[in-house]
Amino acid sequence: MHAWSHHVVHVFSGADRSLSEAHFLMEGFMTTEGTEEHLSVYRLLPSMREFQLLHFDNSLVDLMRWQASGSQGQFPMEFTAEWGGHPRWTKSEFPTGNPSSPVLSCRLADLLRDDLERAGRLLPIRIENADADDYLLYVVELVADCLDTEKSSPADKLGRVQRSVFRPEALPADVPAFRPTGFPTAVCWNGWAVDLLNGLLGDQLEARLVWSEDPKDVPYPDPWGF
């Protein structure tokens, strides 16, 4: 499937992409969407390199409560964050590792909007002490009943599943991301979307393999970090 898919952690290298290169990458990946040999699911995080990251107030807690409750009622619409890290560092375009609440730069969101909005909504973030609020929080609304509960590890008291095994026939592979019913506070990314983001973000991104249809691919031992 992927040249790098047998590694449990991927920190992608490469120079920053221009907008024209990004469009080329997007078109190339989208023409092959759904044709990958094996299905795979990842957790995405910002890399550990020197990038500024966003730190949120308690507004994400309300979002996680909405997710854990079965997405009942209206999810929160207002989010506040501030930048952390050395001021000289570049601001990451994927600036938070919160598993429930991925954030993308407006540039990324504009490039991928059609696909992203098939699984959720992009909401504005108020960034304190910033010249512009040019980042969006991706609220993934699609919840899929695709977790193999017999093969996955049992959920802990907080409803988190350390080792996830998915049923391939039930996996929503045609969308970039989803949340599994057995672990609704975790945003899972499909392999083709990870390939696409890799091409756009280079060394800003880390991807931890959660599950693969290919038995030769070894998942990261603790992809969610608990």
PDB file of N, CA and C in Angstrom, residues 93 104-113 200:
ATOM      1  N   GLU A  93       0.577  24.079  10.665  1.00  0.00           N
ATOM      2  CA  GLU A  93      -0.720  24.081   9.987  1.00  0.00           C
ATOM      3  C   GLU A  93      -1.623  22.953  10.485  1.00  0.00           C
ATOM      4  N   LEU A 104      -6.979  22.701  11.551  1.00  0.00           N
ATOM      5  CA  LEU A 104      -6.241  22.903  10.311  1.00  0.00           C
ATOM      6  C   LEU A 104      -6.165  24.390   9.999  1.00  0.00           C
ATOM      7  N   SER A 105      -5.090  24.783   9.337  1.00  0.00           N
ATOM      8  CA  SER A 105      -5.006  26.151   8.852  1.00  0.00           C
ATOM      9  C   SER A 105      -6.088  26.383   7.803  1.00  0.00           C
ATOM     10  N   CYS A 106      -6.442  27.632   7.611  1.00  0.00           N
ATOM     11  CA  CYS A 106      -7.442  27.945   6.585  1.00  0.00           C
ATOM     12  C   CYS A 106      -6.957  27.541   5.195  1.00  0.00           C
ATOM     13  N   ARG A 107      -5.651  27.628   4.960  1.00  0.00           N
ATOM     14  CA  ARG A 107      -5.110  27.198   3.667  1.00  0.00           C
ATOM     15  C   ARG A 107      -5.414  25.725   3.423  1.00  0.00           C
ATOM     16  N   LEU A 108      -5.119  24.888   4.419  1.00  0.00           N
ATOM     17  CA  LEU A 108      -5.404  23.459   4.288  1.00  0.00           C
ATOM     18  C   LEU A 108      -6.896  23.213   4.134  1.00  0.00           C
ATOM     19  N   ALA A 109      -7.670  23.876   4.991  1.00  0.00           N
ATOM     20  CA  ALA A 109      -9.116  23.666   4.970  1.00  0.00           C
ATOM     21  C   ALA A 109      -9.713  24.035   3.621  1.00  0.00           C
ATOM     22  N   ASP A 110      -9.229  25.114   3.019  1.00  0.00           N
ATOM     23  CA  ASP A 110      -9.752  25.517   1.717  1.00  0.00           C
ATOM     24  C   ASP A 110      -9.407  24.495   0.635  1.00  0.00           C
ATOM     25  N   LEU A 111      -8.207  23.927   0.717  1.00  0.00           N
ATOM     26  CA  LEU A 111      -7.806  22.934  -0.274  1.00  0.00           C
ATOM     27  C   LEU A 111      -8.618  21.648  -0.164  1.00  0.00           C
ATOM     28  N   LEU A 112      -8.971  21.277   1.058  1.00  0.00           N
ATOM     29  CA  LEU A 112      -9.589  19.973   1.308  1.00  0.00           C
ATOM     30  C   LEU A 112     -11.059  20.061   1.689  1.00  0.00           C
ATOM     31  N   ARG A 113     -11.637  21.241   1.603  1.00  0.00           N
ATOM     32  CA  ARG A 113     -12.961  21.484   2.172  1.00  0.00           C
ATOM     33  C   ARG A 113     -14.028  20.501   1.666  1.00  0.00           C
ATOM     34  N   LEU A 200       0.924  17.616   1.732  1.00  0.00           N
ATOM     35  CA  LEU A 200       0.714  19.048   1.933  1.00  0.00           C
ATOM     36  C   LEU A 200       1.508  19.611   3.105  1.00  0.00           C
TER      37      LEU A 200
END
